[in-house]
mmCIF file of C-alpha atoms in Angstrom:
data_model
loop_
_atom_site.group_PDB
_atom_site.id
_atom_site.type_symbol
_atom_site.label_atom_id
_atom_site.label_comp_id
_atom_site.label_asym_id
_atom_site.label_seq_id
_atom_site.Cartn_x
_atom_site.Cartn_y
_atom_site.Cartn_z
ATOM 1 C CA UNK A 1 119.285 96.944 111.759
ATOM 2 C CA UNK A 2 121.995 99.303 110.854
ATOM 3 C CA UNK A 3 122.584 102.553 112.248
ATOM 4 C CA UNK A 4 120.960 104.439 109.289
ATOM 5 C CA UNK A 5 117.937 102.347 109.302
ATOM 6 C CA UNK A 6 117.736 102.570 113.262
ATOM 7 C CA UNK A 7 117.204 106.102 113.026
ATOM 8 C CA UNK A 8 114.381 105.757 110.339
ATOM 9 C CA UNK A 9 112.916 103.561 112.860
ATOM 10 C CA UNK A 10 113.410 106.304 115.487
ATOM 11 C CA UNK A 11 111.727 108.491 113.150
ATOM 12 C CA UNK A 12 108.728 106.090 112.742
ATOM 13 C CA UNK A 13 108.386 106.250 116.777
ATOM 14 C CA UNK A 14 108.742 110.010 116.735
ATOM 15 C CA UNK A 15 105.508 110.336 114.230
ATOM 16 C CA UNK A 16 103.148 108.241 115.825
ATOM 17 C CA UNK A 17 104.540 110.186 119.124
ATOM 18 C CA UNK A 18 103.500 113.580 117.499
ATOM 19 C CA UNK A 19 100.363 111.987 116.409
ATOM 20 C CA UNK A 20 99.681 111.713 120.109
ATOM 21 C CA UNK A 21 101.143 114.892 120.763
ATOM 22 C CA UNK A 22 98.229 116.667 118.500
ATOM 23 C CA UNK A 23 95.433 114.499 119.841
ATOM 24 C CA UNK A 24 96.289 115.499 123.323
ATOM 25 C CA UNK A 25 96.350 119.306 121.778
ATOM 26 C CA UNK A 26 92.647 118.398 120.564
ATOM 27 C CA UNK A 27 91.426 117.454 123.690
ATOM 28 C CA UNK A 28 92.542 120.554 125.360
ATOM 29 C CA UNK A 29 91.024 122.754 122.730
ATOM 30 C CA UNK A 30 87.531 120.479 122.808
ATOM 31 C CA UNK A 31 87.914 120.847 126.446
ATOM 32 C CA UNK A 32 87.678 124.539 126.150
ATOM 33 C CA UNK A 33 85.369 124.751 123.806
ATOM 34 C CA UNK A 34 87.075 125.039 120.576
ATOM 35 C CA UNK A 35 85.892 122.726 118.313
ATOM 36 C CA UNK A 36 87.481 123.751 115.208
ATOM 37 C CA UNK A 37 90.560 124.144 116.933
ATOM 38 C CA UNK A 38 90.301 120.744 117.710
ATOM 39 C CA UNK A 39 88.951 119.501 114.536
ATOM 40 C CA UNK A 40 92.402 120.662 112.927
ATOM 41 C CA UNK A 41 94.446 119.222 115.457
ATOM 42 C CA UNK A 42 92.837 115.987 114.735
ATOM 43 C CA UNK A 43 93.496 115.915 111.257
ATOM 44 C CA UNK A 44 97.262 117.003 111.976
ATOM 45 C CA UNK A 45 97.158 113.810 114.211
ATOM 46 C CA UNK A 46 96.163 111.636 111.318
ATOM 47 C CA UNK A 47 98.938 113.214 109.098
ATOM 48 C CA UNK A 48 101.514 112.113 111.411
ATOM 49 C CA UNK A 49 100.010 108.393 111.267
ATOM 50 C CA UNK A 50 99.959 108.848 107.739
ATOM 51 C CA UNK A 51 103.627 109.896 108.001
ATOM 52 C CA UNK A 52 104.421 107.175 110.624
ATOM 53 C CA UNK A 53 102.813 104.667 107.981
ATOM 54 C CA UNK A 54 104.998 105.748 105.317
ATOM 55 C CA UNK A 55 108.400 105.173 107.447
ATOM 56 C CA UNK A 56 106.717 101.430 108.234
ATOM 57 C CA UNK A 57 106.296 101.104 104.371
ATOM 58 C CA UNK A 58 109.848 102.109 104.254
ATOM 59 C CA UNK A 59 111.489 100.281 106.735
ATOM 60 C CA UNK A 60 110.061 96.875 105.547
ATOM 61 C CA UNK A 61 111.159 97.645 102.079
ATOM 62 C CA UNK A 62 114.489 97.646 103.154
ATOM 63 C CA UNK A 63 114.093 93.967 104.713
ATOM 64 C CA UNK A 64 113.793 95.110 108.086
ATOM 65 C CA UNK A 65 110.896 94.996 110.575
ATOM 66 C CA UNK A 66 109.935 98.503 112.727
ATOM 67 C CA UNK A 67 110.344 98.433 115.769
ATOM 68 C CA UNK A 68 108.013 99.897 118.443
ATOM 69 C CA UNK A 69 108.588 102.366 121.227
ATOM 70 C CA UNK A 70 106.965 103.203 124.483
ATOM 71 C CA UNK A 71 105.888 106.830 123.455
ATOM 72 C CA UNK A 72 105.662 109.312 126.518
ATOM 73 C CA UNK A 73 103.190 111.112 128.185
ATOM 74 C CA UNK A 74 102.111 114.303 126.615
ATOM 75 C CA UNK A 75 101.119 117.378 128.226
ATOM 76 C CA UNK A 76 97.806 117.773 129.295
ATOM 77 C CA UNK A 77 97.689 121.657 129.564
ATOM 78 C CA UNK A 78 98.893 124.297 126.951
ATOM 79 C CA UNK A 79 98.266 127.596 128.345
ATOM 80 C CA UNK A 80 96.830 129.969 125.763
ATOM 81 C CA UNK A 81 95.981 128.844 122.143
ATOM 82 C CA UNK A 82 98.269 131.235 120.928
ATOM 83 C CA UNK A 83 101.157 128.785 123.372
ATOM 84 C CA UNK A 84 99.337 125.544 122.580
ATOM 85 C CA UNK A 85 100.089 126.282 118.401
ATOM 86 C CA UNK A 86 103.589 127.888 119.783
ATOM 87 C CA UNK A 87 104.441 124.478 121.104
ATOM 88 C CA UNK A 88 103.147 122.731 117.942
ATOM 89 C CA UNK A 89 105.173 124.861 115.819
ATOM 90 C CA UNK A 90 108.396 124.041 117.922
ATOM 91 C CA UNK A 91 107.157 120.345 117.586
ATOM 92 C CA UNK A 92 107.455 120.805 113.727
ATOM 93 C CA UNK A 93 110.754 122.334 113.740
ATOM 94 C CA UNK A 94 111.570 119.595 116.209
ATOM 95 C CA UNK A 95 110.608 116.813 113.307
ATOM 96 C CA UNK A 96 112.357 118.786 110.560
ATOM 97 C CA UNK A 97 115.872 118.779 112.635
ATOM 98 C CA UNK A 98 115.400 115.277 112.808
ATOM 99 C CA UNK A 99 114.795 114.323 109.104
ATOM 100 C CA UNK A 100 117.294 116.845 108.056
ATOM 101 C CA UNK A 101 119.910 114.555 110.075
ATOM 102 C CA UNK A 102 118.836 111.462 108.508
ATOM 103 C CA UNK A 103 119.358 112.911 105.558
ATOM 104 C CA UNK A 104 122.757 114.030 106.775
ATOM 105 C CA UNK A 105 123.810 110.065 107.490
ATOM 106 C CA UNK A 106 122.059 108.992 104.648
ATOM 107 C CA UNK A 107 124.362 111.294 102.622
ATOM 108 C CA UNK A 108 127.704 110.061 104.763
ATOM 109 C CA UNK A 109 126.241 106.725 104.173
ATOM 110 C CA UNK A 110 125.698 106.506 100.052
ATOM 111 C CA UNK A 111 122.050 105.441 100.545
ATOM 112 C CA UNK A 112 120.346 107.257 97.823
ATOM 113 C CA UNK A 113 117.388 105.205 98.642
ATOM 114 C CA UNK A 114 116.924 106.742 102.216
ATOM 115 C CA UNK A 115 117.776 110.248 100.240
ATOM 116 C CA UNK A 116 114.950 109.955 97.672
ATOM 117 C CA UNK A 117 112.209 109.259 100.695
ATOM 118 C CA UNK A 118 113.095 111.369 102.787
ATOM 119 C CA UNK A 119 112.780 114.460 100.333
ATOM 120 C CA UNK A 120 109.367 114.006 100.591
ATOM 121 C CA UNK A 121 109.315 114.577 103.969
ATOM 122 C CA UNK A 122 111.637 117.765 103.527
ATOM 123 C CA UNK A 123 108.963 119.708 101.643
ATOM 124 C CA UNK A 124 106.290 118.195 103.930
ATOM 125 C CA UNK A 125 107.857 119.591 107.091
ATOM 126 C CA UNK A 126 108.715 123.527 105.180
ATOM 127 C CA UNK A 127 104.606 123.389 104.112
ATOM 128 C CA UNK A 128 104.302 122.596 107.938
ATOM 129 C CA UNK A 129 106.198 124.860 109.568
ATOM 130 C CA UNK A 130 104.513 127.446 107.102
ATOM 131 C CA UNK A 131 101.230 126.944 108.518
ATOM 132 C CA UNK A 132 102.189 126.495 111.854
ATOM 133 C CA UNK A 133 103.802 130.083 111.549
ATOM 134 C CA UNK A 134 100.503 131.592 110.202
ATOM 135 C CA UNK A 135 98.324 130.256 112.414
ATOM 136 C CA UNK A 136 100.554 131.607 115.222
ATOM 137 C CA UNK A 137 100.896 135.096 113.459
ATOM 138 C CA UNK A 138 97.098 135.029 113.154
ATOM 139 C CA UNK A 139 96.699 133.931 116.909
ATOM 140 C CA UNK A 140 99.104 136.656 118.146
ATOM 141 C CA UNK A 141 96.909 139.533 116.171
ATOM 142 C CA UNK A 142 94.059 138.127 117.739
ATOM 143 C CA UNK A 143 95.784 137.976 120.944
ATOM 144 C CA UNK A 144 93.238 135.752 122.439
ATOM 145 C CA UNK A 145 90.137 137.697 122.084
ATOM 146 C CA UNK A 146 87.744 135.678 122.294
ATOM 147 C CA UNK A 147 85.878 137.082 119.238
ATOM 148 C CA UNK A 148 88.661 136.376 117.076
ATOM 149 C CA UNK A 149 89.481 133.385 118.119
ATOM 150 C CA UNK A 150 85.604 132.176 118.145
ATOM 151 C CA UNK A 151 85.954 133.209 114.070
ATOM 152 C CA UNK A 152 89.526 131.935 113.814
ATOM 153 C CA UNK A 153 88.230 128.657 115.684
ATOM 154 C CA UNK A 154 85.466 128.362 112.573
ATOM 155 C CA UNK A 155 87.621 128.824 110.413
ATOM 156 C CA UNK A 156 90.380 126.026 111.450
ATOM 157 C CA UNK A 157 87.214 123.706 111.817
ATOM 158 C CA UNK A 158 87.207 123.840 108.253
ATOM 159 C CA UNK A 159 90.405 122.169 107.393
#
């Protein structure tokens, strides 16, 4: 495996990582009581297995076979909800730097083919960092009361 495609494959690992990430996420908000909360964090989870799936797709394409990582330990405690979506939204920003510099090599490289996949995942990760960024907007005008974040809660569920 080349250098470029290594860090596809690093990619790969880093979705199914914040897949885990958002699941751990849900459990905290299910253990508080936040259902909706941790309805949406769910489906975020199965967007970054989607997303993971799409690498795999990708990397066998190319003739090579993924390779799997041990993937960490998350957190188990987020602090607020307003910190818990805080954290996700540095998560996304954390998966955007990363595809931005595969794009980077893919561009020193010549390999339009990693190019044309990865914008995909360039306007994925701006719609994602865009709703991370409202939902933390929303959370700090609520500024965990719990009456607005019962209604904002009901309203996440819904996703």
């Amino acid at each position: 495996m080349g250098n470029l495609m290594e860090k596809v494959n690093e990619q790969f690992n880093f979705e199914l990582e914040s897949g885990y990430i958002y699941l751990a996420m849900a459990a905290y908000c299910d253990d508080k009581g936040m259902e909706g909360f941790a309805h949406f964090l769910t489906e975020q989870a199965k967007e970054e297995y989607e997303h993971a799936e799409k690498f795999y797709d990708f990397i066998t394409e190319k003739g090579e076979r993924p390779e799997y990582a041990a993937i960490p330990k998350p957190e188990a405690d987020y602090g607020t909800f307003t910190e818990l979506f805080k954290t996700a939204l540095e998560h996304e920003k954390e998966v955007t730097r990363r595809i931005k510099g595969i794009y980077k090599d893919a561009i020193e490289e010549g390999c339009l083919d990693t190019q044309q996949f990865l914008n995909w995942f360039i306007a994925e990760q701006r719609e994602e960092e865009d709703n991370f960024e409202t939902i933390v907007e929303r959370l700090e005008r609520i500024n965990e009361s719990w009456n607005g974040l019962y209604i904002f809660d009901r309203e996440l569920g819904r996703r």
